[in-house]
């Protein structure tokens, strides 16, 4: 007989509870297809209860009026506990998200760093005195907003939760977080750990459940003041429309189709290896994935040859194996979506040099695995070049000169991230300024630095996470004028 999987309750008001109708969702390991937990599926009543408790905790004042050093120390204790429990959290993230364990460990380290950064930021973000044209003094205060609804996707469950929770709490807000229904485990573990660190009950609540019901109820709840959403552009559009009722503050981190531009003078050894992980990291399920590679014509053939050779040797396998470089896709449905793009690329006449295959033998056949695909002979009007695939698929295309590189890179409704490779500093700066994107790495594929703003332009989003700028999105200005006489 199979062992029963553990039950995970909702985290509301400092307690773990079943949902009001007792329903649960089974959560699976995407590498094996085995169930790993039964998670309470929040109802509209549960969401209402969580928001009301968060509102009551906010209005009671104890949390928002906590002295800055005390609040900072509390966030630091959360960071310390995340570090203490790092291996457990990394195992959860690897088993639930299909992430290679080495990558999951890196993500948990960055979660701790995020809480630590905002622990230090609490007393370094403040208002101003302004020389107004009047007989008196003008002051601004930076005040918390109230209940923040934080909605996160499944691709980096705890990392993205931390990017939202830490600055929201740093400013004195209270939080109701909705993880993706397929990856709720690490956020629930974090809620427990935050209580253990001393966070008052009800300041951080976690309500797993379906987006269409739980997410939508949260977004439309009258006591929610701010929505921070990370997910697809399609759902982000709906969220923004719904947030209009009640003039809720909204920030959106959405999809991408980022460019990787390789000039002929690039250091190809570094560039090829880095470009591989820039697209296949997290099995391509990364909003910053550089899934369109543009290579200057003189080195195009060599780049394609070296890139494809490396893609073929990428170690796809068991996420628990330290040597694994790419795990499975998150769900069978997600793999089906990606296979739809593979069929479309093949039918539209692109040449698939490798990958795009489902392993049918051995242990990989049980999970949602797909081998990394490389397409050439692509056109800019093909679906694989235009749409976010969110899987291990790359398109490589040649270009001639700076102007064409810029035109191709900008030929997308998205504008999240990207890279460019050149040893010519003047060109690097010219091209960097001309690309429509929120983030760009030169001679690197790294987009994430907790100290620097993260976010997109065009249909990739509104607002920024990380850095001090995130605190702007979790606070309001209040202007106060004091007359001299
Ligand atoms: P998704 O839009 O389907 O879901 C995101 C979250 O929204 C989930 O928690 C989901 O349950 C919830 N949701 C779904 N419908 C909702 C509704 N009507 N109202 C409120 N909430 C709802 O996205 P996904 O498939 O989980 O994640 C993949 C997408 O996320 C990709 O497009 C990717 O680019 C994007 N993403 C962006 C960033 C970024 O920082 N820009 C980071 C990671 C992922």
Short mmCIF file of C-alpha atoms and ligand atoms in Angstrom, two decimals:
data_model
loop_
_atom_site.label_atom_id
_atom_site.label_comp_id
_atom_site.label_asym_id
_atom_site.label_seq_id
_atom_site.Cartn_x
_atom_site.Cartn_y
_atom_site.Cartn_z
CA UNK A 1 0.00 0.00 0.00
CA UNK A 2 1.25 3.52 -0.82
CA UNK A 3 2.15 5.80 2.08
CA UNK A 4 -0.32 8.67 2.44
CA UNK A 5 1.19 12.03 1.47
CA UNK A 6 1.31 14.83 4.08
CA UNK A 7 -1.55 17.30 4.40
CA UNK A 8 -0.69 21.03 4.22
CA UNK A 9 -3.25 23.49 5.55
CA UNK A 10 -3.82 27.12 4.61
CA UNK A 11 -1.78 29.62 6.66
CA UNK A 12 -4.28 32.17 7.98
CA UNK A 13 -4.01 34.24 11.16
CA UNK A 14 -1.00 32.28 12.41
CA UNK A 15 -2.79 28.92 12.16
CA UNK A 16 -2.73 26.11 9.61
CA UNK A 17 -6.31 25.15 8.74
CA UNK A 18 -8.32 23.06 6.31
CA UNK A 19 -10.28 25.01 3.70
CA UNK A 20 -13.88 25.90 4.53
CA UNK A 21 -15.25 23.16 2.25
CA UNK A 22 -12.53 20.64 3.15
CA UNK A 23 -11.32 20.32 -0.46
CA UNK A 24 -7.67 19.70 -1.28
CA UNK A 25 -5.39 19.78 -4.30
CA UNK A 26 -2.81 17.05 -4.88
CA UNK A 27 0.67 18.39 -5.49
CA UNK A 28 3.07 16.28 -7.59
CA UNK A 29 6.77 15.82 -8.15
CA UNK A 30 7.20 16.73 -11.85
CA UNK A 31 10.26 14.48 -12.20
CA UNK A 32 8.40 11.31 -11.21
CA UNK A 33 4.71 12.10 -11.42
CA UNK A 34 4.35 10.95 -7.78
CA UNK A 35 2.05 12.86 -5.41
CA UNK A 36 3.99 14.64 -2.64
CA UNK A 37 1.29 16.50 -0.68
CA UNK A 38 -2.42 17.17 -0.31
CA UNK A 39 -2.85 20.91 0.05
CA UNK A 40 -5.97 22.66 1.31
CA UNK A 41 -7.55 24.53 -1.62
CA UNK A 42 -8.75 27.92 -0.38
CA UNK A 43 -12.35 28.96 -1.07
CA UNK A 44 -13.69 32.50 -1.48
CA UNK A 45 -14.65 32.36 2.23
CA UNK A 46 -11.08 31.45 3.17
CA UNK A 47 -9.71 34.33 1.10
CA UNK A 48 -12.16 36.70 2.77
CA UNK A 49 -11.10 35.43 6.21
CA UNK A 50 -7.40 35.89 5.35
CA UNK A 51 -7.91 39.42 4.01
CA UNK A 52 -10.08 40.43 7.00
CA UNK A 53 -7.48 39.16 9.47
CA UNK A 54 -4.68 40.92 7.55
CA UNK A 55 -6.76 44.10 7.52
CA UNK A 56 -7.50 43.83 11.23
CA UNK A 57 -3.77 43.30 11.98
CA UNK A 58 -2.89 46.30 9.84
CA UNK A 59 -5.53 48.55 11.41
CA UNK A 60 -4.56 47.50 14.93
CA UNK A 61 -1.34 49.40 14.33
CA UNK A 62 1.04 47.23 16.34
CA UNK A 63 2.77 45.98 13.21
CA UNK A 64 2.91 49.15 11.14
CA UNK A 65 3.99 51.19 14.15
CA UNK A 66 6.70 48.78 15.22
CA UNK A 67 10.00 50.63 15.58
CA UNK A 68 12.14 50.46 12.49
CA UNK A 69 15.05 48.63 14.08
CA UNK A 70 12.73 46.06 15.60
CA UNK A 71 11.04 45.42 12.27
CA UNK A 72 14.43 45.17 10.55
CA UNK A 73 15.63 42.70 13.17
CA UNK A 74 12.53 40.60 12.62
CA UNK A 75 13.19 40.42 8.88
CA UNK A 76 16.80 39.54 9.64
CA UNK A 77 15.61 36.68 11.87
CA UNK A 78 13.56 35.37 8.94
CA UNK A 79 16.69 35.57 6.76
CA UNK A 80 18.67 33.67 9.41
CA UNK A 81 16.04 30.95 9.73
CA UNK A 82 15.88 30.55 5.94
CA UNK A 83 19.66 29.99 6.00
CA UNK A 84 19.37 27.52 8.90
CA UNK A 85 16.68 25.51 7.07
CA UNK A 86 18.19 26.03 3.62
CA UNK A 87 18.63 22.36 2.79
CA UNK A 88 15.03 21.48 3.74
CA UNK A 89 13.67 24.40 1.73
CA UNK A 90 15.89 23.53 -1.25
CA UNK A 91 14.63 19.93 -1.17
CA UNK A 92 11.01 21.18 -1.14
CA UNK A 93 11.68 23.50 -4.06
CA UNK A 94 13.52 20.82 -6.02
CA UNK A 95 10.87 18.13 -5.45
CA UNK A 96 7.90 20.39 -6.06
CA UNK A 97 9.37 22.50 -8.88
CA UNK A 98 11.56 19.89 -10.63
CA UNK A 99 14.62 22.11 -10.15
CA UNK A 100 18.11 20.63 -10.14
CA UNK A 101 19.08 20.56 -6.48
CA UNK A 102 22.14 22.76 -7.09
CA UNK A 103 19.89 25.46 -8.61
CA UNK A 104 17.34 25.10 -5.80
CA UNK A 105 20.09 25.70 -3.22
CA UNK A 106 21.07 28.88 -5.05
CA UNK A 107 17.45 30.06 -5.01
CA UNK A 108 17.09 29.52 -1.26
CA UNK A 109 20.32 31.43 -0.65
CA UNK A 110 18.86 34.32 -2.64
CA UNK A 111 15.63 34.19 -0.59
CA UNK A 112 17.69 34.69 2.58
CA UNK A 113 19.62 37.51 0.90
CA UNK A 114 16.34 39.19 -0.05
CA UNK A 115 15.06 39.23 3.54
CA UNK A 116 18.46 40.43 4.72
CA UNK A 117 18.54 43.25 2.17
CA UNK A 118 15.12 44.56 3.23
CA UNK A 119 15.98 44.05 6.91
CA UNK A 120 18.71 46.63 6.34
CA UNK A 121 16.50 48.85 4.18
CA UNK A 122 13.75 49.45 6.75
CA UNK A 123 15.43 52.50 8.33
CA UNK A 124 17.04 53.80 5.14
CA UNK A 125 13.89 54.70 3.23
CA UNK A 126 12.21 57.87 4.40
CA UNK A 127 10.49 61.12 3.49
CA UNK A 128 11.83 64.62 2.89
CA UNK A 129 11.55 68.19 4.06
CA UNK A 130 10.68 70.36 1.08
CA UNK A 131 11.31 74.12 0.64
CA UNK A 132 7.73 75.05 -0.34
CA UNK A 133 6.79 78.59 -1.28
CA UNK A 134 4.97 79.31 1.99
CA UNK A 135 5.64 80.38 5.55
CA UNK A 136 6.10 76.95 7.07
CA UNK A 137 7.58 73.50 6.63
CA UNK A 138 6.52 70.77 4.24
CA UNK A 139 7.26 67.16 5.21
CA UNK A 140 6.63 63.88 3.48
CA UNK A 141 6.06 60.56 5.23
CA UNK A 142 6.38 57.17 3.53
CA UNK A 143 3.42 55.21 4.78
CA UNK A 144 2.36 51.59 4.31
CA UNK A 145 -0.65 50.85 2.11
CA UNK A 146 -2.53 48.18 4.06
CA UNK A 147 -3.31 44.66 2.90
CA UNK A 148 -1.15 43.63 -0.06
CA UNK A 149 -2.33 40.74 -2.25
CA UNK A 150 0.74 39.03 -3.64
CA UNK A 151 0.19 36.56 -6.48
CA UNK A 152 3.07 34.43 -7.67
CA UNK A 153 3.74 31.88 -10.43
CA UNK A 154 5.21 28.38 -10.24
CA UNK A 155 8.58 28.88 -11.89
CA UNK A 156 10.47 30.45 -8.95
CA UNK A 157 7.96 29.96 -6.14
CA UNK A 158 9.91 31.05 -3.07
CA UNK A 159 12.26 33.51 -4.76
CA UNK A 160 9.40 35.55 -6.23
CA UNK A 161 7.40 35.28 -2.98
CA UNK A 162 10.38 36.75 -1.12
CA UNK A 163 10.77 39.59 -3.65
CA UNK A 164 7.24 40.65 -2.71
CA UNK A 165 6.87 39.68 0.95
CA UNK A 166 10.13 41.24 2.20
CA UNK A 167 9.60 44.81 0.90
CA UNK A 168 5.87 44.68 1.74
CA UNK A 169 6.64 43.77 5.36
CA UNK A 170 9.58 46.18 5.53
CA UNK A 171 7.16 49.05 4.92
CA UNK A 172 4.68 47.81 7.57
CA UNK A 173 2.02 46.32 5.28
CA UNK A 174 0.24 43.05 5.95
CA UNK A 175 0.14 40.32 3.33
CA UNK A 176 -2.07 37.67 1.77
CA UNK A 177 0.02 35.60 -0.62
CA UNK A 178 -1.38 33.27 -3.26
CA UNK A 179 1.17 30.77 -4.55
CA UNK A 180 0.57 28.94 -7.82
CA UNK A 181 -1.65 25.94 -7.13
CA UNK A 182 1.01 23.49 -8.36
CA UNK A 183 3.85 24.85 -6.19
CA UNK A 184 2.46 26.01 -2.82
CA UNK A 185 4.78 24.09 -0.48
CA UNK A 186 7.73 26.46 -0.02
CA UNK A 187 5.52 29.52 0.63
CA UNK A 188 3.61 27.59 3.31
CA UNK A 189 6.93 26.55 4.88
CA UNK A 190 8.00 30.20 4.84
CA UNK A 191 4.80 31.26 6.62
CA UNK A 192 5.61 28.81 9.45
CA UNK A 193 9.17 29.98 9.60
CA UNK A 194 8.17 33.67 9.74
CA UNK A 195 5.95 32.93 12.76
CA UNK A 196 8.86 31.15 14.41
CA UNK A 197 10.99 34.25 13.75
CA UNK A 198 8.44 36.29 15.71
CA UNK A 199 6.27 37.82 12.98
CA UNK A 200 2.90 38.65 14.58
CA UNK A 201 0.10 36.24 13.65
CA UNK A 202 -1.97 37.31 10.66
CA UNK A 203 0.65 39.66 9.21
CA UNK A 204 1.61 37.05 6.58
CA UNK A 205 -1.12 34.72 5.32
CA UNK A 206 -0.79 32.15 2.53
CA UNK A 207 -3.84 30.89 0.60
CA UNK A 208 -3.07 28.28 -2.05
CA UNK A 209 -5.73 27.65 -4.68
CA UNK A 210 -6.75 28.16 -8.27
CA UNK A 211 -6.06 31.48 -9.96
CA UNK A 212 -9.52 31.79 -11.45
CA UNK A 213 -11.18 31.58 -8.01
CA UNK A 214 -8.68 32.42 -5.23
CA UNK A 215 -6.61 34.87 -7.31
CA UNK A 216 -9.62 36.65 -8.67
CA UNK A 217 -11.34 36.88 -5.24
CA UNK A 218 -8.18 38.38 -3.81
CA UNK A 219 -7.83 40.94 -6.59
CA UNK A 220 -11.43 42.10 -6.23
CA UNK A 221 -11.60 42.07 -2.42
CA UNK A 222 -12.54 45.57 -1.21
CA UNK A 223 -10.06 45.52 1.69
CA UNK A 224 -7.07 44.81 -0.54
CA UNK A 225 -5.13 48.00 -1.25
CA UNK A 226 -2.32 46.74 -3.41
CA UNK A 227 -1.87 43.88 -5.86
CA UNK A 228 1.55 42.68 -6.84
CA UNK A 229 1.23 40.09 -9.56
CA UNK A 230 3.84 37.96 -11.31
CA UNK A 231 2.64 35.71 -14.11
CA UNK A 232 1.61 35.70 -17.73
CA UNK A 233 0.77 38.83 -19.68
CA UNK A 234 -2.71 37.40 -20.41
CA UNK A 235 -3.63 37.06 -16.73
CA UNK A 236 -1.80 40.29 -15.84
CA UNK A 237 -4.09 42.12 -18.27
CA UNK A 238 -7.17 40.76 -16.45
CA UNK A 239 -5.70 41.60 -13.06
CA UNK A 240 -5.06 45.17 -14.14
CA UNK A 241 -8.64 45.56 -15.39
CA UNK A 242 -10.06 44.13 -12.15
CA UNK A 243 -7.78 46.34 -10.06
CA UNK A 244 -9.28 49.39 -11.73
CA UNK A 245 -12.42 48.92 -9.62
CA UNK A 246 -11.42 50.40 -6.32
CA UNK A 247 -8.32 52.10 -7.83
CA UNK A 248 -6.05 49.49 -6.30
CA UNK A 249 -2.33 49.97 -6.61
CA UNK A 250 -0.98 47.39 -9.00
CA UNK A 251 2.42 46.22 -10.09
CA UNK A 252 2.89 43.54 -12.72
CA UNK A 253 5.84 41.32 -13.59
CA UNK A 254 4.84 39.55 -16.79
CA UNK A 255 6.13 37.52 -19.69
CA UNK A 256 9.16 37.99 -21.90
CA UNK A 257 10.83 37.01 -25.16
CA UNK A 258 14.26 38.36 -24.48
CA UNK A 259 17.04 38.82 -27.00
CA UNK A 260 20.62 37.63 -26.75
CA UNK A 261 22.74 39.62 -29.23
CA UNK A 262 26.16 38.24 -30.09
CA UNK A 263 28.56 40.48 -32.02
CA UNK A 264 31.46 39.02 -33.98
CA UNK A 265 34.04 40.26 -31.45
CA UNK A 266 32.42 38.41 -28.50
CA UNK A 267 34.41 36.05 -26.32
CA UNK A 268 32.71 32.97 -27.72
CA UNK A 269 33.87 30.51 -25.05
CA UNK A 270 32.15 32.46 -22.28
CA UNK A 271 29.25 33.53 -24.47
CA UNK A 272 28.23 30.06 -25.67
CA UNK A 273 28.27 28.48 -22.20
CA UNK A 274 26.43 31.44 -20.69
CA UNK A 275 23.87 31.56 -23.53
CA UNK A 276 23.03 27.88 -22.96
CA UNK A 277 21.96 28.53 -19.37
CA UNK A 278 20.36 31.84 -20.34
CA UNK A 279 17.73 29.85 -22.19
CA UNK A 280 17.68 26.34 -20.69
CA UNK A 281 17.97 27.27 -17.01
CA UNK A 282 14.87 26.09 -15.12
CA UNK A 283 14.02 24.10 -18.28
CA UNK A 284 13.39 27.39 -20.08
CA UNK A 285 10.59 28.29 -17.65
CA UNK A 286 12.13 31.64 -16.84
CA UNK A 287 10.60 35.02 -17.63
CA UNK A 288 14.12 36.32 -18.43
CA UNK A 289 14.92 33.41 -20.74
CA UNK A 290 16.98 34.69 -23.70
CA UNK A 291 15.03 32.60 -26.19
CA UNK A 292 15.88 34.63 -29.31
CA UNK A 293 19.59 34.61 -30.13
CA UNK A 294 20.82 37.02 -32.81
CA UNK A 295 24.37 36.35 -34.01
CA UNK A 296 26.46 38.60 -36.26
CA UNK A 297 26.87 36.86 -39.60
CA UNK A 298 30.69 36.31 -39.65
CA UNK A 299 30.48 34.06 -36.56
CA UNK A 300 26.95 32.70 -37.07
CA UNK A 301 27.93 29.21 -38.30
CA UNK A 302 30.55 28.73 -35.61
CA UNK A 303 28.16 29.92 -32.87
CA UNK A 304 25.36 27.62 -34.04
CA UNK A 305 27.72 24.66 -34.21
CA UNK A 306 29.15 25.23 -30.73
CA UNK A 307 25.80 26.08 -29.14
CA UNK A 308 24.09 23.01 -30.60
CA UNK A 309 26.94 20.72 -29.57
CA UNK A 310 26.62 21.98 -25.98
CA UNK A 311 22.80 21.74 -25.99
CA UNK A 312 23.11 18.08 -26.98
CA UNK A 313 25.36 17.37 -23.98
CA UNK A 314 23.25 19.25 -21.42
CA UNK A 315 22.58 16.77 -18.65
CA UNK A 316 18.80 16.38 -18.47
CA UNK A 317 17.78 14.21 -15.55
CA UNK A 318 16.83 13.57 -11.98
CA UNK A 319 16.73 16.93 -10.11
CA UNK A 320 18.11 15.20 -7.00
CA UNK A 321 21.32 14.33 -8.87
CA UNK A 322 24.02 16.95 -8.21
CA UNK A 323 25.23 16.69 -11.81
CA UNK A 324 21.83 17.41 -13.41
CA UNK A 325 21.75 20.61 -15.46
CA UNK A 326 18.11 20.58 -16.56
CA UNK A 327 15.07 19.04 -14.87
CA UNK A 328 11.54 18.39 -16.11
CA UNK A 329 8.84 20.87 -17.05
CA UNK A 330 6.41 21.69 -14.29
CA UNK A 331 3.33 19.76 -15.48
CA UNK A 332 2.30 17.43 -18.31
CA UNK A 333 0.11 20.33 -19.54
CA UNK A 334 3.09 22.70 -19.69
CA UNK A 335 5.06 20.13 -21.69
CA UNK A 336 2.07 19.79 -24.03
CA UNK A 337 2.09 23.58 -24.53
CA UNK A 338 5.78 23.50 -25.41
CA UNK A 339 5.32 20.52 -27.74
CA UNK A 340 2.65 22.60 -29.50
CA UNK A 341 5.36 25.19 -30.24
CA UNK A 342 7.73 22.45 -31.45
CA UNK A 343 5.06 21.25 -33.89
CA UNK A 344 4.43 24.83 -34.98
CA UNK A 345 8.16 25.53 -35.53
CA UNK A 346 8.52 22.35 -37.60
CA UNK A 347 5.38 23.09 -39.63
CA UNK A 348 6.32 26.71 -40.31
CA UNK A 349 9.59 25.57 -41.88
CA UNK A 350 12.22 26.29 -39.23
CA UNK A 351 15.04 23.74 -38.97
CA UNK A 352 15.25 21.91 -35.63
CA UNK A 353 18.90 20.99 -35.15
CA UNK A 354 18.31 19.03 -31.95
CA UNK A 355 15.95 18.36 -29.06
CA UNK A 356 12.24 18.83 -28.59
CA UNK A 357 11.90 15.14 -27.80
CA UNK A 358 10.09 13.38 -24.98
CA UNK A 359 12.21 10.63 -23.37
CA UNK A 360 10.25 7.39 -23.56
CA UNK A 361 12.68 4.97 -21.86
CA UNK A 362 14.01 4.65 -18.33
CA UNK A 363 13.19 6.78 -15.30
CA UNK A 364 12.83 10.02 -17.31
CA UNK A 365 9.75 8.58 -19.01
CA UNK A 366 7.82 8.99 -15.74
CA UNK A 367 8.38 12.75 -15.50
CA UNK A 368 7.59 15.78 -17.68
CA UNK A 369 10.97 15.82 -19.40
CA UNK A 370 11.74 17.34 -22.78
CA UNK A 371 15.17 17.61 -24.41
CA UNK A 372 16.54 21.10 -25.18
CA UNK A 373 15.62 22.26 -28.69
CA UNK A 374 17.57 24.50 -31.08
CA UNK A 375 15.91 26.10 -34.11
CA UNK A 376 17.62 27.89 -37.03
CA UNK A 377 16.26 29.12 -40.40
CA UNK A 378 13.66 31.07 -38.45
CA UNK A 379 11.66 34.11 -39.58
CA UNK A 380 10.45 36.90 -37.33
CA UNK A 381 6.80 36.15 -38.15
CA UNK A 382 6.95 32.56 -36.87
CA UNK A 383 5.08 31.75 -33.64
CA UNK A 384 8.26 30.35 -32.08
CA UNK A 385 9.91 33.75 -32.63
CA UNK A 386 6.98 35.86 -31.46
CA UNK A 387 5.42 34.07 -28.48
CA UNK A 388 6.78 33.24 -25.06
CA UNK A 389 7.26 29.45 -25.15
CA UNK A 390 8.28 29.01 -21.51
CA UNK A 391 10.18 25.84 -22.23
CA UNK A 392 13.62 24.68 -23.44
CA UNK A 393 13.42 26.04 -26.99
CA UNK A 394 15.70 28.58 -28.62
CA UNK A 395 15.67 30.31 -32.02
CA UNK A 396 18.99 31.45 -33.52
CA UNK A 397 19.08 33.99 -36.35
CA UNK A 398 21.92 35.87 -38.12
CA UNK A 399 22.14 39.67 -38.41
CA UNK A 400 24.28 42.24 -40.21
CA UNK A 401 25.37 45.25 -38.16
CA UNK A 402 24.19 47.16 -35.13
CA UNK A 403 21.04 48.66 -36.64
CA UNK A 404 19.63 45.31 -37.68
CA UNK A 405 20.45 43.80 -34.27
CA UNK A 406 18.51 46.57 -32.54
CA UNK A 407 15.55 46.30 -34.92
CA UNK A 408 15.31 42.53 -34.45
CA UNK A 409 15.68 42.70 -30.68
CA UNK A 410 12.92 45.31 -30.41
CA UNK A 411 10.55 43.46 -32.73
CA UNK A 412 8.46 42.01 -29.88
CA UNK A 413 5.61 43.19 -27.67
CA UNK A 414 7.74 42.24 -24.65
CA UNK A 415 10.64 44.05 -23.00
CA UNK A 416 11.88 42.27 -19.92
CA UNK A 417 15.51 41.26 -20.12
CA UNK A 418 18.31 40.43 -22.53
CA UNK A 419 22.03 40.21 -23.14
CA UNK A 420 24.57 41.57 -25.53
CA UNK A 421 28.07 40.29 -26.17
CA UNK A 422 30.83 42.52 -27.53
CA UNK A 423 34.23 43.78 -26.45
CA UNK A 424 33.57 47.22 -27.96
CA UNK A 425 32.46 49.44 -25.06
CA UNK A 426 31.09 52.19 -27.31
CA UNK A 427 28.91 49.75 -29.20
CA UNK A 428 27.85 48.07 -25.97
CA UNK A 429 26.54 51.37 -24.62
CA UNK A 430 24.91 52.46 -27.90
CA UNK A 431 23.04 49.18 -28.28
CA UNK A 432 22.16 48.96 -24.59
CA UNK A 433 20.51 52.39 -24.79
CA UNK A 434 18.57 51.46 -27.94
CA UNK A 435 17.07 48.17 -26.72
CA UNK A 436 13.55 48.47 -25.32
CA UNK A 437 13.92 46.44 -22.16
CA UNK A 438 13.78 46.72 -18.39
CA UNK A 439 17.08 44.89 -17.88
CA UNK A 440 20.10 44.11 -20.01
CA UNK A 441 23.33 42.28 -19.26
CA UNK A 442 26.50 43.02 -21.20
CA UNK A 443 28.88 40.05 -21.54
CA UNK A 444 26.73 38.23 -19.00
CA UNK A 445 23.38 36.45 -18.70
CA UNK A 446 22.59 37.56 -15.21
CA UNK A 447 19.43 39.63 -14.66
CA UNK A 448 18.91 39.30 -10.94
CA UNK A 449 20.72 41.40 -8.37
CA UNK A 450 18.74 42.03 -5.21
CA UNK A 451 20.18 45.56 -4.97
CA UNK A 452 19.07 46.59 -8.50
CA UNK A 453 15.59 47.21 -9.98
CA UNK A 454 14.02 44.17 -11.71
CA UNK A 455 11.08 44.50 -14.09
CA UNK A 456 9.92 45.06 -17.61
CA UNK A 457 8.75 47.62 -20.17
CA UNK A 458 6.05 47.26 -22.87
CA UNK A 459 3.89 44.19 -22.20
CA UNK A 460 6.41 42.74 -19.73
CA UNK A 461 4.99 44.73 -16.86
CA UNK A 462 4.63 47.80 -14.72
CA UNK A 463 6.71 48.64 -11.68
CA UNK A 464 9.93 47.19 -10.33
CA UNK A 465 10.87 44.60 -7.74
CA UNK A 466 14.13 44.43 -5.79
CA UNK A 467 16.37 47.31 -4.82
CA UNK A 468 15.15 50.33 -2.86
CA UNK A 469 12.69 51.11 -5.66
CA UNK A 470 10.50 48.15 -4.61
CA UNK A 471 9.73 50.02 -1.39
CA UNK A 472 8.11 52.75 -3.47
CA UNK A 473 5.57 50.19 -4.66
CA UNK A 474 4.62 49.21 -1.10
CA UNK A 475 4.20 52.72 0.29
CA UNK A 476 2.43 56.02 -0.30
CA UNK A 477 3.64 59.55 0.15
CA UNK A 478 1.81 61.65 2.68
CA UNK A 479 2.56 65.40 2.48
CA UNK A 480 2.16 67.39 5.69
CA UNK A 481 2.48 71.17 5.88
CA UNK A 482 3.16 72.89 9.21
CA UNK A 483 2.53 76.63 9.32
CA UNK A 484 5.15 78.75 11.13
CA UNK A 485 2.65 81.04 12.75
P1 LIG B 1 -0.17 32.59 -14.75
O1 LIG B 1 -0.42 33.97 -15.22
O2 LIG B 1 -0.97 31.50 -15.33
O3 LIG B 1 -0.37 32.49 -13.17
C1 LIG B 1 0.34 33.32 -12.26
C2 LIG B 1 -0.40 33.35 -10.94
O4 LIG B 1 -1.66 34.00 -11.15
C3 LIG B 1 -0.73 31.96 -10.36
O5 LIG B 1 -0.66 32.01 -8.96
C4 LIG B 1 -2.17 31.77 -10.84
O6 LIG B 1 -2.89 30.85 -10.04
C5 LIG B 1 -2.71 33.19 -10.69
N1 LIG B 1 -3.91 33.48 -11.51
C6 LIG B 1 -4.36 32.83 -12.61
N2 LIG B 1 -5.50 33.40 -13.05
C7 LIG B 1 -5.76 34.44 -12.22
C8 LIG B 1 -6.78 35.44 -12.16
N3 LIG B 1 -7.78 35.47 -13.05
N4 LIG B 1 -6.73 36.37 -11.18
C9 LIG B 1 -5.72 36.37 -10.28
N5 LIG B 1 -4.73 35.44 -10.28
C10 LIG B 1 -4.75 34.50 -11.24
O7 LIG B 1 1.40 32.34 -14.95
P2 LIG B 1 2.21 31.02 -14.68
O8 LIG B 1 1.92 30.06 -15.78
O9 LIG B 1 2.06 30.59 -13.26
O10 LIG B 1 3.72 31.58 -14.82
C11 LIG B 1 4.33 31.75 -16.05
C12 LIG B 1 4.29 33.19 -16.50
O11 LIG B 1 4.81 34.04 -15.49
C13 LIG B 1 5.14 33.44 -17.72
O12 LIG B 1 4.46 34.27 -18.62
C14 LIG B 1 6.36 34.16 -17.16
O13 LIG B 1 7.07 34.96 -18.07
C15 LIG B 1 5.75 34.95 -16.06
N6 LIG B 1 6.76 35.34 -15.08
C16 LIG B 1 7.18 36.64 -15.04
C17 LIG B 1 8.17 37.02 -14.15
C18 LIG B 1 8.66 38.45 -14.08
O14 LIG B 1 9.29 38.78 -13.08
N7 LIG B 1 8.40 39.28 -15.06
C19 LIG B 1 8.74 36.08 -13.31
C20 LIG B 1 8.30 34.77 -13.37
C21 LIG B 1 7.29 34.40 -14.27
#
